[in-house]
mmCIF file of C-alpha atoms in Angstrom:
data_model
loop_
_atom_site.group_PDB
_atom_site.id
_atom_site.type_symbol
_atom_site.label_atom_id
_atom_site.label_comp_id
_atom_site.label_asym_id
_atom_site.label_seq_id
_atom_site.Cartn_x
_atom_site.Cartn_y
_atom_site.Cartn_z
ATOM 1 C CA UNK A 1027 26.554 17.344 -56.295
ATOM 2 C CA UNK A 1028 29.779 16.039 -57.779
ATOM 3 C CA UNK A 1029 32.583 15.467 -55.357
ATOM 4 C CA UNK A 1030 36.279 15.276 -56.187
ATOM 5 C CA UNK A 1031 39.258 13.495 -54.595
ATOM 6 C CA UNK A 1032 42.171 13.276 -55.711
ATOM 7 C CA UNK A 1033 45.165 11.271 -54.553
ATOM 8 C CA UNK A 1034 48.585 13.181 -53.629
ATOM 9 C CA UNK A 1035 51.538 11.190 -51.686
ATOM 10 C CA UNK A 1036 52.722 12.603 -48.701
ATOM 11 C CA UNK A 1037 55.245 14.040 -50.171
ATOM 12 C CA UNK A 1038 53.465 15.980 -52.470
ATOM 13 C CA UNK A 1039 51.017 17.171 -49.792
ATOM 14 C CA UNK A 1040 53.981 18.383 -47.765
ATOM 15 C CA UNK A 1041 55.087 20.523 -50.743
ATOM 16 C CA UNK A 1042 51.879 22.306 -51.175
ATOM 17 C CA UNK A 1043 50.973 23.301 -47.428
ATOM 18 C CA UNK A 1044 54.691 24.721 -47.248
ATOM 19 C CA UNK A 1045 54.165 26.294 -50.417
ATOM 20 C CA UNK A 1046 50.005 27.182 -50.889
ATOM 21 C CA UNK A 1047 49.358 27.297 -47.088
ATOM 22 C CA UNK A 1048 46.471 29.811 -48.006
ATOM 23 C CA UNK A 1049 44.603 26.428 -49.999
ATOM 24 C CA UNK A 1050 44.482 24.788 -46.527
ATOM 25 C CA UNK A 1051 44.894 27.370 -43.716
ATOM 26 C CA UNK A 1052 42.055 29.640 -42.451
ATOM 27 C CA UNK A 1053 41.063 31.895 -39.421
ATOM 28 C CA UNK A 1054 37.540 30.504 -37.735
ATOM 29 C CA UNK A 1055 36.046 32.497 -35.216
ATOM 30 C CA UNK A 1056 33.634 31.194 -32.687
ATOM 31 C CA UNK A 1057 32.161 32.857 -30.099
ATOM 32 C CA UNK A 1058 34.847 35.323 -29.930
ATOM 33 C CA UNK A 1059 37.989 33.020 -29.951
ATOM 34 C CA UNK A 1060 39.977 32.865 -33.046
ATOM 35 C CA UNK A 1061 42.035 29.726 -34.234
ATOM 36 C CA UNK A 1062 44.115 28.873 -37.261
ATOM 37 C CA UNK A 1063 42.328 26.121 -39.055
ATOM 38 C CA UNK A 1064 42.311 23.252 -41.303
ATOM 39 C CA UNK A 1065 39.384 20.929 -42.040
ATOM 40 C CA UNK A 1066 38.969 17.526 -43.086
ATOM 41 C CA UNK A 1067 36.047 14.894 -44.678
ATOM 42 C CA UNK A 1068 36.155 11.290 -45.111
ATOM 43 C CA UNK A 1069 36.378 9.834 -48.660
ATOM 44 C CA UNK A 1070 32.954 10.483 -49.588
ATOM 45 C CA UNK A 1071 33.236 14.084 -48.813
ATOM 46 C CA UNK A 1072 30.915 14.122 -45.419
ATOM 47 C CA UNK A 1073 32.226 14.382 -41.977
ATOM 48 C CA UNK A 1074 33.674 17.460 -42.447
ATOM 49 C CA UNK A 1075 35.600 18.604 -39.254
ATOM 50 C CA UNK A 1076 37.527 21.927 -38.445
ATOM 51 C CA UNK A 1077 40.527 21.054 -36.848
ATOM 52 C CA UNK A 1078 42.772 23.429 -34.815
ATOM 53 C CA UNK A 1079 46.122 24.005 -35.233
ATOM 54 C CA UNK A 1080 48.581 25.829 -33.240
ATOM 55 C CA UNK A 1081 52.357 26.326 -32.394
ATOM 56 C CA UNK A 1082 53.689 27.453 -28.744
ATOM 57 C CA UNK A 1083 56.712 29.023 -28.001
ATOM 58 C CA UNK A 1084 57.769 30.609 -24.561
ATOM 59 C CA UNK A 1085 58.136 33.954 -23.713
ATOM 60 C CA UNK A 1086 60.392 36.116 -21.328
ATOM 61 C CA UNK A 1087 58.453 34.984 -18.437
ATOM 62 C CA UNK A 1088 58.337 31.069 -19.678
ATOM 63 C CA UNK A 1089 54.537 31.137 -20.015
ATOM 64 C CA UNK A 1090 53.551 29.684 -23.718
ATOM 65 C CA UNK A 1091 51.877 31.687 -25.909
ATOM 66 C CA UNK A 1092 50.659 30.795 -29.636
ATOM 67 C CA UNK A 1093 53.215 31.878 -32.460
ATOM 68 C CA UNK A 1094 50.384 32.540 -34.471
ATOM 69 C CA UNK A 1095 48.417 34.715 -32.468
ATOM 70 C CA UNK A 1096 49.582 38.301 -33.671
ATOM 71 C CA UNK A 1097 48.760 37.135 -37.154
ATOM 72 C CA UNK A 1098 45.781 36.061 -36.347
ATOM 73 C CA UNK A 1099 44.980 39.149 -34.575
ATOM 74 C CA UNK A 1100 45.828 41.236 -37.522
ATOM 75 C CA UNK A 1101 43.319 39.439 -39.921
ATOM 76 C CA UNK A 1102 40.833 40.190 -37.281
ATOM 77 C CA UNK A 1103 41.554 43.871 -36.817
ATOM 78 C CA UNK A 1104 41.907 44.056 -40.502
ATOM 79 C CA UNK A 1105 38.115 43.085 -40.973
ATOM 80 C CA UNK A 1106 36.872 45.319 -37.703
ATOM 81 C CA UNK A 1107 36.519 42.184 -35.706
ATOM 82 C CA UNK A 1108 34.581 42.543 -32.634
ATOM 83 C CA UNK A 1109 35.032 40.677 -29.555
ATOM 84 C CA UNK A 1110 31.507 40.083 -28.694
ATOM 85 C CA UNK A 1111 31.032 38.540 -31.872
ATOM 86 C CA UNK A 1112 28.736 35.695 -31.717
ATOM 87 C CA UNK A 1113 28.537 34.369 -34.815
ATOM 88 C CA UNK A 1114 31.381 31.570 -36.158
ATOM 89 C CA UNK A 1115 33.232 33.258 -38.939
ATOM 90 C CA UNK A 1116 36.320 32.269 -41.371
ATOM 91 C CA UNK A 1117 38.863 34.636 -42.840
ATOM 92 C CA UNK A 1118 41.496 33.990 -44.812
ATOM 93 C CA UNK A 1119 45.585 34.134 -44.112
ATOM 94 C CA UNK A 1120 47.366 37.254 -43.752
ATOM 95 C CA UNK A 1121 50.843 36.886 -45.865
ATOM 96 C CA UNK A 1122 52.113 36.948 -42.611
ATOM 97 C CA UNK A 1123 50.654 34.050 -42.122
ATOM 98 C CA UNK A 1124 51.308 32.252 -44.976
ATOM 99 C CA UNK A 1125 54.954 32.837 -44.905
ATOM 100 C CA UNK A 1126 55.187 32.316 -41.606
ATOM 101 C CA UNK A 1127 53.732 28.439 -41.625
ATOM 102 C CA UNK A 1128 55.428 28.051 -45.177
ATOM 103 C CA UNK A 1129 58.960 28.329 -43.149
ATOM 104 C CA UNK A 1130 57.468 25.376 -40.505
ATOM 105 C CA UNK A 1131 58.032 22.116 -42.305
ATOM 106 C CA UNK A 1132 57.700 20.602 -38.762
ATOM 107 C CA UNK A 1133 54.528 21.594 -38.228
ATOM 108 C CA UNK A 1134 53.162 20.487 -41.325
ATOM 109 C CA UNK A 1135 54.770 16.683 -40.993
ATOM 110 C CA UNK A 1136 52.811 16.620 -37.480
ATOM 111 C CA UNK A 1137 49.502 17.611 -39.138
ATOM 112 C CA UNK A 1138 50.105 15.058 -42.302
ATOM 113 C CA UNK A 1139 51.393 12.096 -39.899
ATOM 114 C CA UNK A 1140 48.377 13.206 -37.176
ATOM 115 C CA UNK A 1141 45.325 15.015 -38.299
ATOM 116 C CA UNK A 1142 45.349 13.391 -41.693
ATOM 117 C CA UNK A 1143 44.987 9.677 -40.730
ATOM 118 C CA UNK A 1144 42.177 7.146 -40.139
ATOM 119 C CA UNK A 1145 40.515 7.994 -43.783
ATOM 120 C CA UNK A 1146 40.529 12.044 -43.050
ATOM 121 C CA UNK A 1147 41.176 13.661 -45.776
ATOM 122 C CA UNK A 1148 42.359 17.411 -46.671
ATOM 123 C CA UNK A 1149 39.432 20.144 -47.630
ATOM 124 C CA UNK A 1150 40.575 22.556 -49.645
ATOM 125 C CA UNK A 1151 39.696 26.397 -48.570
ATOM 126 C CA UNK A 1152 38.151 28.077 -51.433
ATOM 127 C CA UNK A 1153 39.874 31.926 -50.480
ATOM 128 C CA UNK A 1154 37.828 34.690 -51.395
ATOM 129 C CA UNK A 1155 39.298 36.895 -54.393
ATOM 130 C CA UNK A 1156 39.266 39.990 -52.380
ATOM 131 C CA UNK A 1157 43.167 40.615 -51.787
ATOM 132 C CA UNK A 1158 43.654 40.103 -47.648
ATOM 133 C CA UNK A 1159 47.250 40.990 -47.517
#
């Protein structure tokens, strides 16, 4: 097996999440709960680790809720997701989805400054060709 890094400032890295979130971003399912997703190695490409991301807003009531759950949702229902699913899954962004975190520069500056630190390093999600739009 060959493995691949290659370096990017942080700069650069911001510009492609806000612009190629679907390289980065993916929907895992386990055991019936769905999360937006990144995942991360080390530098020899082992250690890999899925790493949750989410945004909360509040709603009418002031209870938070996830922005990106209705997307998320969507993908789901789009690929006759069941909910008593057992089995860990991954699906790919919605354009929903991708628009939506490509307008969240905040977001992304957390997860650069935060979940890429320490060595971690960014996986890239090889999306399938089928169009999931």
């Amino acid at each position: 097996m060959i493995r691949i890094g290659i370096e990017v400032s942080s700069r650069n890295l911001r510009c492609d999440l806000l612009e190629h979130p679907e390289r980065y971003f993916f929907i895992l399912l386990v055991d019936s709960r769905a999360s937006l997703c990144i995942r991360t190695c080390d530098s020899q490409g082992e250690n890999i680790q899925s790493h949750v991301i989410d945004g909360l807003s509040l709603n009418e009531d002031g209870n938070l809720y996830s922005v990106f759950e209705d997307g998320i949702k969507a993908v789901l229902e789009l690929h006759n997701w069941k909910n008593r699913s057992c089995q860990g899954d991954e699906y790919p962004l919605s354009s929903h989805l991708m628009h939506m975190i490509s307008r969240m520069p905040d977001l992304v500056d957390w997860i650069i400054s935060s979940i890429i630190s320490n060595g971690k390093n960014l996986v890239i999600y090889s999306v399938d060709s089928k169009d999931f739009s």
